[in-house]
Structure formats: structure tokens, C-alpha cells
CSV table of C-alpha atoms and ligand atoms in Angstrom, one decimal:
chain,number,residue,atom,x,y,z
A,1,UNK,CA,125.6,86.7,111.8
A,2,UNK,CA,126.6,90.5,112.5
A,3,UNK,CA,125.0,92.9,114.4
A,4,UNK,CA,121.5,94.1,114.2
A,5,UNK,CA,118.9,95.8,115.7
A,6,UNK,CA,115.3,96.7,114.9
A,7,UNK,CA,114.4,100.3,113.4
A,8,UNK,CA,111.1,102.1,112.8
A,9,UNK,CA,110.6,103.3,109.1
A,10,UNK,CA,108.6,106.4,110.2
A,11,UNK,CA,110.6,108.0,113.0
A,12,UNK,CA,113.9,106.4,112.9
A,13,UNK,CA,113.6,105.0,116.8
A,14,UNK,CA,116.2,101.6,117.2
A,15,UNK,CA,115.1,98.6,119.1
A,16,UNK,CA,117.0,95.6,120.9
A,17,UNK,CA,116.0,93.3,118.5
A,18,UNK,CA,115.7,90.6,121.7
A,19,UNK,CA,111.8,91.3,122.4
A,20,UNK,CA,108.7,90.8,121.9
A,21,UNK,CA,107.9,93.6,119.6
A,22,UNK,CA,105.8,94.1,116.0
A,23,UNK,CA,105.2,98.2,115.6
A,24,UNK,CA,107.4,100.9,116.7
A,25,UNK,CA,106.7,101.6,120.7
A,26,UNK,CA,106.6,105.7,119.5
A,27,UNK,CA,104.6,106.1,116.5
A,28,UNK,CA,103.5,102.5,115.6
A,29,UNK,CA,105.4,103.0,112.8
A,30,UNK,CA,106.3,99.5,110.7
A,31,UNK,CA,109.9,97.7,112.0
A,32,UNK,CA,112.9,97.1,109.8
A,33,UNK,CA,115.9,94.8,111.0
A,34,UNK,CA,119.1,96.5,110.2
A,35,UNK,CA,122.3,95.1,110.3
A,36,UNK,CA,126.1,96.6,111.2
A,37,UNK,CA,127.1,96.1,107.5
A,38,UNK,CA,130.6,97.7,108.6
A,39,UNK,CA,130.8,94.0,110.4
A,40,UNK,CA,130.8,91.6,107.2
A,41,UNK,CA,133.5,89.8,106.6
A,42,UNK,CA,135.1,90.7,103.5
A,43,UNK,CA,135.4,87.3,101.5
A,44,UNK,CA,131.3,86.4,102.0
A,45,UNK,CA,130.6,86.4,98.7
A,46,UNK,CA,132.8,83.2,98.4
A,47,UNK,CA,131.4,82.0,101.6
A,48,UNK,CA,128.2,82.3,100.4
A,49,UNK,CA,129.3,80.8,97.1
A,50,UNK,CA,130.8,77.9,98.7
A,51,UNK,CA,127.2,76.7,100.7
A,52,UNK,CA,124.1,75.4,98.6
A,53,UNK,CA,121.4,77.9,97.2
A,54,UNK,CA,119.2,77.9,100.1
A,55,UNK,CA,117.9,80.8,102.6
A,56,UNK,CA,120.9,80.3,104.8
A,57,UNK,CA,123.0,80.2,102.5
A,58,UNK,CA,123.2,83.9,103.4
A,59,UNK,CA,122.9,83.4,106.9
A,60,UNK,CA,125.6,86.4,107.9
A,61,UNK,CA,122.5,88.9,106.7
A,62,UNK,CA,119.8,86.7,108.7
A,63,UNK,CA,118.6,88.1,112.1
A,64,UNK,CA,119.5,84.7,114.3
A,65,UNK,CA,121.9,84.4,116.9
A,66,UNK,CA,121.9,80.8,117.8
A,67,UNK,CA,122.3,79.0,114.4
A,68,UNK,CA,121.7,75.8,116.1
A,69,UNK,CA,118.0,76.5,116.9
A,70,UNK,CA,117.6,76.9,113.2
A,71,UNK,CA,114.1,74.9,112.3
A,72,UNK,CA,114.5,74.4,108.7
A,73,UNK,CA,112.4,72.4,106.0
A,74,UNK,CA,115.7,72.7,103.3
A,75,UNK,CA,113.7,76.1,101.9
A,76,UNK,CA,114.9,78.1,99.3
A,77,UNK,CA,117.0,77.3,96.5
A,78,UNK,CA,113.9,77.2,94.2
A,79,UNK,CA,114.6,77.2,90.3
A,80,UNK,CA,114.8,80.3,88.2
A,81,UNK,CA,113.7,79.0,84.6
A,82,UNK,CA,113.9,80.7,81.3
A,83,UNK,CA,110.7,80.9,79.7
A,84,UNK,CA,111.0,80.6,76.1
A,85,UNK,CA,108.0,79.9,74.7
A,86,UNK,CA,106.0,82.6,76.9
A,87,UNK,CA,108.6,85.1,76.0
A,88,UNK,CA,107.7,84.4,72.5
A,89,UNK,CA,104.6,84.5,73.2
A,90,UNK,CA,104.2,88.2,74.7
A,91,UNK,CA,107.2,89.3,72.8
A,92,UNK,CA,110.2,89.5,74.8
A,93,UNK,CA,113.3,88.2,74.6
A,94,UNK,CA,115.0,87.9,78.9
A,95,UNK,CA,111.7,86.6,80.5
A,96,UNK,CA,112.5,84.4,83.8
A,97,UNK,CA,110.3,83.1,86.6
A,98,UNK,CA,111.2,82.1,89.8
A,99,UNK,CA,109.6,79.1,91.0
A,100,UNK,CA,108.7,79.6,94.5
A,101,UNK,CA,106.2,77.1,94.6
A,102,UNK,CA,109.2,74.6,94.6
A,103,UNK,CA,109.3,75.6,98.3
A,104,UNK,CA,108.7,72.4,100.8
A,105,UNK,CA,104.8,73.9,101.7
A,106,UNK,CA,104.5,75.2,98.1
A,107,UNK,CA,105.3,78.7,98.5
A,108,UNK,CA,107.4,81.5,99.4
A,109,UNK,CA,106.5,81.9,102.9
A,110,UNK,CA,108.9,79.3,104.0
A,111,UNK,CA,111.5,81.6,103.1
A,112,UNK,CA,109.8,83.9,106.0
A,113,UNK,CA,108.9,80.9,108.5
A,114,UNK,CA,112.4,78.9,108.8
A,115,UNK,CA,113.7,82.5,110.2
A,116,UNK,CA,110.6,83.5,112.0
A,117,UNK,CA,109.9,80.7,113.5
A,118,UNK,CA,113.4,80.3,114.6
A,119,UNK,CA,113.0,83.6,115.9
A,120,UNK,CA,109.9,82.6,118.4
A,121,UNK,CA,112.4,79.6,119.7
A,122,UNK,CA,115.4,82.0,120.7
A,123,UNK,CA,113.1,84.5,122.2
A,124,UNK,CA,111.8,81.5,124.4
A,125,UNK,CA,108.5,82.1,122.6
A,126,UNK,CA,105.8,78.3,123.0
A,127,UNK,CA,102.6,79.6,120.8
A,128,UNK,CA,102.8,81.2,117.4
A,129,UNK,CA,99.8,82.6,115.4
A,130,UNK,CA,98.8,84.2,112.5
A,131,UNK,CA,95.8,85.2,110.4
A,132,UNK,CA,96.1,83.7,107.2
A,133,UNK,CA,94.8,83.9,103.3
A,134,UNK,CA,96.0,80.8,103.2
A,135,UNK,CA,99.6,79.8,102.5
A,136,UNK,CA,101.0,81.8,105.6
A,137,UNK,CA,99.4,79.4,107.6
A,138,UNK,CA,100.2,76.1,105.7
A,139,UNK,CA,103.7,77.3,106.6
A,140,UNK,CA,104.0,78.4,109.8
A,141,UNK,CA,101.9,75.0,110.5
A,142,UNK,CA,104.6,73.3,108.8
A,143,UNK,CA,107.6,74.7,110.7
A,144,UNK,CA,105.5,75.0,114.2
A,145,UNK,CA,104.9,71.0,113.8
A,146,UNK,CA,109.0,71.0,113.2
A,147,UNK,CA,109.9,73.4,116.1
A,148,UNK,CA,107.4,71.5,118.7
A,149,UNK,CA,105.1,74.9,119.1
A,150,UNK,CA,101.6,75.3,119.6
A,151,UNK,CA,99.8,76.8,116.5
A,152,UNK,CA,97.0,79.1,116.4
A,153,UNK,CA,96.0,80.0,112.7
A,154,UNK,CA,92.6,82.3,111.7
A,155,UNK,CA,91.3,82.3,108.0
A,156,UNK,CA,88.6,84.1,106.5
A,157,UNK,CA,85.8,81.4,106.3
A,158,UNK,CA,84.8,79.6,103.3
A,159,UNK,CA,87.7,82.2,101.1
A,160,UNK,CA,90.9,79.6,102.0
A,161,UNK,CA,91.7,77.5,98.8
A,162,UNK,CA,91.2,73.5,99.6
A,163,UNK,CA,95.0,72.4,99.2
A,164,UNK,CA,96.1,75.2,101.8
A,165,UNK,CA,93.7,73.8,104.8
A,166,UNK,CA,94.4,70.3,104.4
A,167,UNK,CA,98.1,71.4,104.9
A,168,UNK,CA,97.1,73.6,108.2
A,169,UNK,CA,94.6,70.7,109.4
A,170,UNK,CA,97.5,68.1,109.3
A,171,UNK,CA,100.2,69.6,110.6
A,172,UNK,CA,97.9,69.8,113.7
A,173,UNK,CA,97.3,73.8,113.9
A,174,UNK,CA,94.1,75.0,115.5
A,175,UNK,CA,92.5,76.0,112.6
A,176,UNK,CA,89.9,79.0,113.6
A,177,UNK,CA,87.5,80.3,110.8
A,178,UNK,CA,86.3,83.5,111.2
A,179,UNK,CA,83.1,85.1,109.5
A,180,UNK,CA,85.2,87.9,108.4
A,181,UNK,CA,87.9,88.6,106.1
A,182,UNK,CA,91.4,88.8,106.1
A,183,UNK,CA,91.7,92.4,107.1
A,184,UNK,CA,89.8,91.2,109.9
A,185,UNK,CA,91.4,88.2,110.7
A,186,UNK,CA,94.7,89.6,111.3
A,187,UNK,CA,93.1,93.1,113.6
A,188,UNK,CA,92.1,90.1,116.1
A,189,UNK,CA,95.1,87.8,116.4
A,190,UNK,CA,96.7,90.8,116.2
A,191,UNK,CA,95.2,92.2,119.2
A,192,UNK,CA,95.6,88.7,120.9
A,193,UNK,CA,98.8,88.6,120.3
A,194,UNK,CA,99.8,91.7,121.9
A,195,UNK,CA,98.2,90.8,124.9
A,196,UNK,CA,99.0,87.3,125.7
A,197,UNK,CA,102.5,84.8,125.0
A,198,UNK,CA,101.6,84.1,121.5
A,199,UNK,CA,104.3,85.1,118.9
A,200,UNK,CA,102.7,86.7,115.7
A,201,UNK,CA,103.9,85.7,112.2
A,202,UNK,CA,102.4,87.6,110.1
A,203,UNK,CA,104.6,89.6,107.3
A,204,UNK,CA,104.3,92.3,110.1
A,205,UNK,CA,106.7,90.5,111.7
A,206,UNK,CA,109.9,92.1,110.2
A,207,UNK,CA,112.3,88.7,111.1
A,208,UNK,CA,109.5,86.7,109.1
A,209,UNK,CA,110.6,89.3,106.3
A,210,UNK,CA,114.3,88.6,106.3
A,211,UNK,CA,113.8,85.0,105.7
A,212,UNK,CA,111.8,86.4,102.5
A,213,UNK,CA,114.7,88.6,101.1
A,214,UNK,CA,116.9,85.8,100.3
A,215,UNK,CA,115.0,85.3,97.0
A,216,UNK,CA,116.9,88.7,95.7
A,217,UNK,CA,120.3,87.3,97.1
A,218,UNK,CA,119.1,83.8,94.9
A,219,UNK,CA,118.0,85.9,91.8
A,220,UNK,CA,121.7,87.5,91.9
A,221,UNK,CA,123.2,84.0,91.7
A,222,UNK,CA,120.9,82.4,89.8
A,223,UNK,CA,122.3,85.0,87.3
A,224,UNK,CA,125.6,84.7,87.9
A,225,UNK,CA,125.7,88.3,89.6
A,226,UNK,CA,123.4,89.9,87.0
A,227,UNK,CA,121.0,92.0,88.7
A,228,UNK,CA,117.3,91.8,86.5
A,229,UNK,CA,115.9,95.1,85.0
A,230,UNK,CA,112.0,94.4,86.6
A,231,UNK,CA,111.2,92.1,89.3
A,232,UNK,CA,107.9,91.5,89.0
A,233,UNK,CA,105.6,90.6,92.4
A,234,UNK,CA,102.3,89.5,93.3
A,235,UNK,CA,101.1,91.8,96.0
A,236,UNK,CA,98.5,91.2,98.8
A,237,UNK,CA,99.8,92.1,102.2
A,238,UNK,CA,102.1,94.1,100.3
A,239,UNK,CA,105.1,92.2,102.6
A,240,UNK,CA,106.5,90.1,100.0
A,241,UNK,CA,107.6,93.3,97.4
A,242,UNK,CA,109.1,94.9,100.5
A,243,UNK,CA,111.3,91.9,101.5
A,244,UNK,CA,112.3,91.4,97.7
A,245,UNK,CA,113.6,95.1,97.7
A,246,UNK,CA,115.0,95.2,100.8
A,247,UNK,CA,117.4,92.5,99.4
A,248,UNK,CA,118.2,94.2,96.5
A,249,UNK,CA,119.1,97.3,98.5
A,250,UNK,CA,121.4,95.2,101.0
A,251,UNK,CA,123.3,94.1,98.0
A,252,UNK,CA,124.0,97.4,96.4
A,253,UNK,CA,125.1,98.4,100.0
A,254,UNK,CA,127.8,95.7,99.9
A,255,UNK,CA,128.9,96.4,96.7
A,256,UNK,CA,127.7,92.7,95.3
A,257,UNK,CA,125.6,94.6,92.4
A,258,UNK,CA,125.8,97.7,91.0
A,259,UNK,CA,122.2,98.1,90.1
A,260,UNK,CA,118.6,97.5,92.0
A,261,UNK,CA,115.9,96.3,90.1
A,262,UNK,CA,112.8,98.6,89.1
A,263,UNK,CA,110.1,96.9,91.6
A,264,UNK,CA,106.5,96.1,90.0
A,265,UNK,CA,103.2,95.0,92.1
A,266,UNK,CA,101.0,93.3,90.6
A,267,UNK,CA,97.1,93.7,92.1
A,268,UNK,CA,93.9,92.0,92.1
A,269,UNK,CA,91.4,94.2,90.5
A,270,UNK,CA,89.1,93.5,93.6
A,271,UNK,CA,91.8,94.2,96.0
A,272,UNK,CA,93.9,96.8,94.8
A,273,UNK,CA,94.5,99.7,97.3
A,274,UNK,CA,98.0,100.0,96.5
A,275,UNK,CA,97.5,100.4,92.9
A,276,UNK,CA,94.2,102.1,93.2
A,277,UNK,CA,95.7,105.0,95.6
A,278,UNK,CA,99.1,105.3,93.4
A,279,UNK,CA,97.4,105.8,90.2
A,280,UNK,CA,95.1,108.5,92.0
A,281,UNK,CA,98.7,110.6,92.9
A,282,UNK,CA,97.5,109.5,96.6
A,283,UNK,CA,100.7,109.8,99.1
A,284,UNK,CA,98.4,107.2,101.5
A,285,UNK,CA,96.9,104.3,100.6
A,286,UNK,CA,93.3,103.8,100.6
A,287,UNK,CA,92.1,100.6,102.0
A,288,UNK,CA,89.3,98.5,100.3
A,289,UNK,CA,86.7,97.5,102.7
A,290,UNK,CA,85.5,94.6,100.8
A,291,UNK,CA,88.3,92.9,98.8
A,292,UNK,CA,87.2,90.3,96.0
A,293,UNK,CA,89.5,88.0,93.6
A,294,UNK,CA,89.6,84.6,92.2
A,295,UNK,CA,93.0,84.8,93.6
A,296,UNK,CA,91.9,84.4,97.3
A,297,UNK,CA,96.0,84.5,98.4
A,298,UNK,CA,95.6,88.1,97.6
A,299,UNK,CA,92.1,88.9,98.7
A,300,UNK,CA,93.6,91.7,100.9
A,301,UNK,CA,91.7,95.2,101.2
A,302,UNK,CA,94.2,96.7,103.9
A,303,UNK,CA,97.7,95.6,103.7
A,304,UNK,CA,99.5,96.2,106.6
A,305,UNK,CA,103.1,96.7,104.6
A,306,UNK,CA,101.8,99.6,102.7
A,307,UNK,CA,104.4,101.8,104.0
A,308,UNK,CA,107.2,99.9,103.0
A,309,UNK,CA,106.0,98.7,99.5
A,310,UNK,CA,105.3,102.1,98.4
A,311,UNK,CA,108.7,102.9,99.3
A,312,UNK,CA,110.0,99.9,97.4
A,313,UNK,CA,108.3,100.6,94.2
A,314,UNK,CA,109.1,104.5,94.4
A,315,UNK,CA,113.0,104.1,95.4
A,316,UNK,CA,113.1,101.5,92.8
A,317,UNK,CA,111.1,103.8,90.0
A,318,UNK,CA,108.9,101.0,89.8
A,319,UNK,CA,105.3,100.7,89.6
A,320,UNK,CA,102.1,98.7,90.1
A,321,UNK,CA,99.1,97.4,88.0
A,322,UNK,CA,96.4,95.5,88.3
A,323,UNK,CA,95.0,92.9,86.4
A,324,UNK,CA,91.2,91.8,86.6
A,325,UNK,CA,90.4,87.7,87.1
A,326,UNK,CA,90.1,86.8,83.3
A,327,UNK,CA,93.5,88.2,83.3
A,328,UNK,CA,94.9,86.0,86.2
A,329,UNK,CA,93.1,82.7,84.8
A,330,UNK,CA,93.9,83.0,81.0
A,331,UNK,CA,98.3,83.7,82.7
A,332,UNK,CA,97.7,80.7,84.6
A,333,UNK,CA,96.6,78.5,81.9
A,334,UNK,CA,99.0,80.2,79.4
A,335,UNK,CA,102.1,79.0,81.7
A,336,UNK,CA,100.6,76.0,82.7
A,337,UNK,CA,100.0,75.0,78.8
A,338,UNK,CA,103.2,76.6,77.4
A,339,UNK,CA,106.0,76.5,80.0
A,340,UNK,CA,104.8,73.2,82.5
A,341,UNK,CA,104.3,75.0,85.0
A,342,UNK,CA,101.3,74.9,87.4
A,343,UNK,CA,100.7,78.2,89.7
A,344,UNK,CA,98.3,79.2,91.9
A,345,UNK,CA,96.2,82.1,90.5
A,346,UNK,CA,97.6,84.8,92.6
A,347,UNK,CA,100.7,83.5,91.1
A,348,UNK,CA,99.3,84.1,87.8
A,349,UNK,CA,98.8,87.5,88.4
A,350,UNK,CA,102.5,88.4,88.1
A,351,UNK,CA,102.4,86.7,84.6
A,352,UNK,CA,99.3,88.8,84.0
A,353,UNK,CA,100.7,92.0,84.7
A,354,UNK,CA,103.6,91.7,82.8
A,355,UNK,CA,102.0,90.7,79.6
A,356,UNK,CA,99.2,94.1,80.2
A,357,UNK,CA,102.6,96.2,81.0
A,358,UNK,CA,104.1,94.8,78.1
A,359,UNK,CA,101.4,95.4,75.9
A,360,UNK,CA,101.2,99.0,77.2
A,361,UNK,CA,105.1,99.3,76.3
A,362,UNK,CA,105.7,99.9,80.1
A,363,UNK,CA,108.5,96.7,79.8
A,364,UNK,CA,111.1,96.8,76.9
A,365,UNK,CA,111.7,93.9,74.6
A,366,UNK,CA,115.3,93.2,75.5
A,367,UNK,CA,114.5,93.9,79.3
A,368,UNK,CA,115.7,91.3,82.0
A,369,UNK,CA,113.0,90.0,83.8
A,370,UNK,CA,111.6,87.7,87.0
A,371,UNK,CA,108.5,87.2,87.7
A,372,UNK,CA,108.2,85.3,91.3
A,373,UNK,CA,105.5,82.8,91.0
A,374,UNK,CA,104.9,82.5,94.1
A,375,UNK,CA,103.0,79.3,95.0
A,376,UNK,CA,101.9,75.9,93.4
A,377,UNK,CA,99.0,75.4,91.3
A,378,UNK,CA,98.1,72.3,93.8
A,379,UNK,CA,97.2,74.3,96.3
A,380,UNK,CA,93.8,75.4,94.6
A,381,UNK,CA,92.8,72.5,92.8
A,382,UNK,CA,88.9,73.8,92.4
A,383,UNK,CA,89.5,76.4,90.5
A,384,UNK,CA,90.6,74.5,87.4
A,385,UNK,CA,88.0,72.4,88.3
A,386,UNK,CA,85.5,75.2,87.9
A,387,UNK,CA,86.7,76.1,84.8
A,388,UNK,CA,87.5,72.9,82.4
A,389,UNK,CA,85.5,70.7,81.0
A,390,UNK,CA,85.6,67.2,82.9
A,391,UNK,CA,87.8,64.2,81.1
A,392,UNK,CA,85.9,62.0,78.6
A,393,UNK,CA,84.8,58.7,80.3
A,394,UNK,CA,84.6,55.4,77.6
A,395,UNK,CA,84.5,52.0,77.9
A,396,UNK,CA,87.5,50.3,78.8
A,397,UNK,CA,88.6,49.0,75.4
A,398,UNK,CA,91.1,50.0,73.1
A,399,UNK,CA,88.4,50.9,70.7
A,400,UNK,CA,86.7,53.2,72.5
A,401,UNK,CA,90.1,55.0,73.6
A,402,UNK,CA,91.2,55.2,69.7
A,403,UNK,CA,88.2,56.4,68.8
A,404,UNK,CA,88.6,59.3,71.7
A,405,UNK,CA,91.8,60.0,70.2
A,406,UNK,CA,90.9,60.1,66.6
A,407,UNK,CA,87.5,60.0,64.8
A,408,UNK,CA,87.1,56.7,62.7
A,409,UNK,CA,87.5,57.6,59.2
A,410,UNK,CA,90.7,59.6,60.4
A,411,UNK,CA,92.1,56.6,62.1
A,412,UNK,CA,91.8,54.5,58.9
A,413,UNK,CA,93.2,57.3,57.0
A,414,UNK,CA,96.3,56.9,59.5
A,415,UNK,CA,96.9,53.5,59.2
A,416,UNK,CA,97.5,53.4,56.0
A,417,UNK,CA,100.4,55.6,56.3
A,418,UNK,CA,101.6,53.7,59.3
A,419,UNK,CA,101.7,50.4,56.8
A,420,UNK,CA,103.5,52.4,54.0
A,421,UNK,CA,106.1,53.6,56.3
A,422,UNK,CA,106.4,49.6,58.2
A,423,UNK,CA,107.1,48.8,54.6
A,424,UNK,CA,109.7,51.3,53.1
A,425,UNK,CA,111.3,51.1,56.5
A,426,UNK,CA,111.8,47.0,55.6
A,427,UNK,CA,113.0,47.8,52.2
A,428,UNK,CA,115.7,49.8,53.4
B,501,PLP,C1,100.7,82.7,96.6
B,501,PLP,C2,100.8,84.1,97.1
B,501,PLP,N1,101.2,85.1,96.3
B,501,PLP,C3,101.3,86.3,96.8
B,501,PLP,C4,101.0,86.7,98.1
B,501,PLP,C5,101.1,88.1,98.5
B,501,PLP,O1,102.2,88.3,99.3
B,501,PLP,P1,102.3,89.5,100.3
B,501,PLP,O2,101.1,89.4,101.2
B,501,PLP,O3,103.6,89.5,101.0
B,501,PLP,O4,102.1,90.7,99.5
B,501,PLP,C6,100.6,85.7,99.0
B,501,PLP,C7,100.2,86.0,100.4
B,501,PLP,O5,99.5,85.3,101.0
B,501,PLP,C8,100.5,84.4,98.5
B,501,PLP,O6,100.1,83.4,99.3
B,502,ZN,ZN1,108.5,105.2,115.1
């Protein structure tokens, strides 16, 4: 650990980081922990190679002062895979994904929570909260459980995909569904928050954020100090993309890459303000009062990160799409079915985006690329559900299965074959 302190993004005031404290005291401006990098030791890149690949693994540029407090599920360290076949497939030729859904709740927000969470035991904190799509508060659930702490966690009502609640319900938060959405959702335990001793974990939270930054640090080694041309991001609360970058930038700052990625967001059409107001030339962004997608993780019509995403995709010359939900369903299926592996929809949408930016020769062939998926298909079982046909029942003989497999005439045709082969294979 070195030395850090909170800033605001906005109006540049610093902060103790010690405290209770979300939005700049000044302007309200969004917080950014920022670290004495004058203070690293000089060798942590061996240090850091000499620990497993795991969120604190980089624990110098984490924002916790008693180590020992550290509530951890073993997150992080999630695979980066080459995707051949999908590469093929949309025509390019350095395609990887990084499999967040590998995390112990099935996403990335464990990256976020083991810090956060951490955080609300050092500042002497007994309640944490959040509002939740979904996964944010199958996580902090998770580590609350861990850490002994009373959970509060608020969902929009009937719009929280089935695997995410059971995790919430078990872990013993109190679940609270509101008849609202998101945007709504977090205004009140926002509000709450501020008033009474219950830490908030939302992505507001800029600690939460530093646990989330480790996936650049991973990508880095993951590619043996390669930094990729295009990271490519799922955006809802627009926290994620921020984190990603903010990694990115840390290591160019320490001279452990000599490049930052181009950052790209990747939207629901239903729910894009951020793309919406950036392809308008708009220097705000727009909210959307009633946000709508398949991809309920990202069903966000007023992300509170704005600010810094922005910032992250126009420092990094990136950009942002978005993608409609025939897009999102036909990616998920495509990597489920040629790469094995199962994502949630607003997962898919990265994959989405980057085959509609490909096709629009916005991403180069020969381009290095990571998409992070960034939580598991189990999560939202219904929706393939909804979509595929159910599985053939039969009787249970070995008939009936054969003849599922192959029609009659064909299986006749096949034995035959099989016979001729038996044979030769004796004569040899
Ligand atoms: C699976 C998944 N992908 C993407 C996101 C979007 O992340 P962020 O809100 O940080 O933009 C979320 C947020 O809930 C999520 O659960
Ligand atoms: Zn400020």
C-alpha cells in the first residue's frame, strides 16, 4: 500500500480518504482515489509477478490500509481465452475475451466488493447497501455474509434475472423490491445512505472501483506485458469502463506499458444515454427515463459514472455503440455455440458490438482485442429458456433414443458401414 487520498474529478478538491464520503463535499463532483505513485517501490513488478493472478496481487495500488481485514472470496485471476473460432468467424485475427464470469459470484463485481467491502470494515462501517440490477448485489451479499455485516440490497421489481436473487436471498441480504427502476433504486438508498450508518456500494463508491481496475493490471499479464489495441466493455452504470481505464492509465504512469488501450462501450439500444448523447456531439449526457433491454444488468437510463466514462473513452480515442437485443442474443448464442462459453446477455453485448464495429471497419483485422464478458450465462437461465425449443422427450428405450438421433432408414444406412469397417479392421 502507498499513500492515497480521495480527489474530485470536477474541481480538483482532495479528501482524507478515512470517511464516510461518495460525491465531492464542494461541487458533488464524482471521487477518484489517487495514489503517491512517487511511493512505489521500484522492483513491484516482480513482486507482483511473484504472487498468484488475483486482485491483490496488486495490492501496493489497492486503497486498504489493514491488509489483514481483507474479506476475500479468492477473486480475480479469471481466464483470458483466445477465441479462434469467433475470430474466424467475424474476421479477425487477435480476438480475446476475458472471462469474468469465472469470478466466485459469477461476475466482475467481486473484483469491486473484496476492496469495498474491506473498506466498510476498516472505516468501522456494520451495514452496507446498494441498489442493484442484479449482480452488484449477488456480490456484495456474498462478501457481507463473509465480513459478518448486515446487508440491505434494493432491485427494480420483477426486472432482476432469477440466478442473481437466489444468490442475494441466500446469502441472507434483505432483499427490498422496489416498483421502480434502477435509476430509482439507487436515488433512495442513496439518500438513505447519506443519512444513516449504512455504507453504500454502489460503483459510486470510488474504493468499490479500485477493486475493478485490477482486470487491466491482469489483461497486461495475461499478455505477458502486451497492452491490447481495444478493450471492449459492456456499459450500464458506466463504472465498470471507468475502472478498466483508470488501470490502464496507472500503468502507463509507472512505466509498466507504453501504450493505453482505445476504450469501447458497448450500450443497450433501450438504455443508451451514453451512446445516444456522444453520437449527438452532446458534451452531457442525456439520461433515459425509461430504460428497456433483454439485458436487464444494463437496464440503466442514468448512469451515475457518466463523467468519468466519457472521459475514458475520449482520453483513450475510443468510442461507444450500441447494439439492439437481437444483436445481444444472436453474440450470446454465437459464443456459447462456437467458443463454450456461456454469458449473460449483457455480456453478449460486448461480443455484439465488436462484430457491428467490425463490420463497420471501426476495428482492424490484425487489431489486439478483449472483450470482458462480464458475468455467467447461469445467472439468467429464462432467457434461453424463452427462446429455444424445449428437449425431445421419448420413451426410455434405446430405440426411441436412436431414432431421435437418426431417422430409421439413415440408421440402417449407417450400419452397414459400421459392419464393413468391424470387418476390414479384422482383416488387418
Ligand atoms: C453482467 C454485467 N455487465 C455489465 C454491467 C455494467 O457495468 P457498469 O454498471 O459498471 O457499467 C453490469 C452491471 O451491473 C453487469 O452486471
Ligand atoms: Zn468537487
Amino acid at each position: 500500500m502507498v499513500n492515497f487520498h480521495l480527489e474530485c474529478i470536477d474541481c480538483g478538491e482532495k479528501y482524507e480518504p478515512n470517511q464516510v464520503i461518495y460525491t465531492c463535499r464542494r461541487c458533488n463532483g464524482l471521487l477518484s482515489v489517487e495514489y503517491d505513485l512517487s511511493d512505489i517501490p521500484e522492483d513491484l513488478d516482480q513482486s507482483w509477478k511473484r504472487r498468484p493472478l488475483s486482485v491483490w496481487r496488486y495490492k501496493e495500488l489497492l486503497p486498504i490500509e489493514r491488509e489483514e481485514m481483507k474479506i476475500s472470496l479468492e477473486e480475480g485471476g479469471t481466464s483470458l481465452n483466445k477465441c479462434l473460432r469467433l475470430s474466424r468467424r467475424i474476421g479477425l485475427e487477435n480476438l480475446y475475451v476475458k472471462n469474468e464470469g469465472e469470478n466466485p459470484t459469477g461476475s466482475f463485481k467481486d473484483r469491486g466488493m473484496t476492496v469495498g467491502v474491506t473498506k466498510a470494515l476498516e472505516l468501522g462501517m456494520m451495514k452496507v447497501a446498494c441498489a442493484s440490477t442484479g449482480n452488484t448485489s449477488a456480490s456484495l451479499a456474498a462478501y457481507a455474509a463473509r465480513a459478518g455485516l448486515e446487508c440491505i440490497v434494493l432491485i427494480p421489481s420483477g426486472k432482476v434475472a432469477f440466478g442473481k436473487l437466489t444468490q442475494a436471498i441466500i446469502h441472507g441480504a434483505k432483499v427490498i423490491q422496489i416498483r421502480g427502476n434502477f435509476d430509482e433504486a439507487l436515488s433512495i438508498i442513496r439518500k438513505i445512505c447519506l443519512s444513516h450508518p449504512i455504507y453504500l456500494l454502489n460503483s459510486l463508491n470510488p474504493f468499490r472501483l479500485e477493486g475493478q481496475k485490477t482486470a487491466a493490471f491482469e489483461i497486461r499479464d495475461q499478455l505477458d506485458g502486451r497492452i491490447p489495441d481495444k478493450i471492449v466493455v459492456p456499459v450500464g452504470n458506466a463504472g465498470n469502463i471507468s475502472a478498466i481505464w483508470k488501470g490502464f492509465i496507472e500503468l502507463r504512469e509507472l512505466n509498466l506499458a507504453e501504450e493505453a488501450p482505445q476504450m469501447i462501450g458497448i450500450q443497450a439500444q433501450g438504455a443508451a444515454p451514453i451512446a445516444d448523447s456522444l453520437k449527438k456531439g452532446l458534451n452531457e449526457v442525456k439520461f433515459v427515463e425509461n430504460p428497456e433491454t433483454v439485458a436487464t444488468a444494463i437496464r440503466i437510463g442514468s448512469p451515475v459514472n457518466w463523467k468519468k466514462a466519457v472521459r475514458a473513452i475520449r482520453e483513450s480515442n475510443g468510442l461507444v455503440e450500441k447494439v439492439s437485443d437481437e444483436e445481444i442474443l444472436e453474440a450470446q448464442r454465437l459464443l456459447a455455440r462456437l467458443e463454450g462459453l456461456f454469458v449473460e446477455p449483457a455480456s453478449a453485448a460486448s461480443i455484439a458490438g465488436l462484430i457491428k464495429l467490425t463490420e463497420k471497419g471501426l476495428i482492424e483485422k490484425n487489431e489486439l482485442v478483449v472483450c470482458v464478458l462480464t458475468g455467467h450465462g447461469l445467472k439468467d437461465p429464462n432467457i434461453i429458456l424463452k427462446q429455444f425449443s424445449k428437449p425431445i422427450e421419448v420413451e426410455s428405450s434405446e430405440d426411441a433414443v436412436l431414432n431421435v438421433i437418426m431417422p430409421k432408414e439413415k440408421q440402417t444406412a449407417e450400419s452397414h458401414f459400421f459392419n464393413d469397417k468391424k470387418r476390414n479392421r479384422h482383416f488387418i
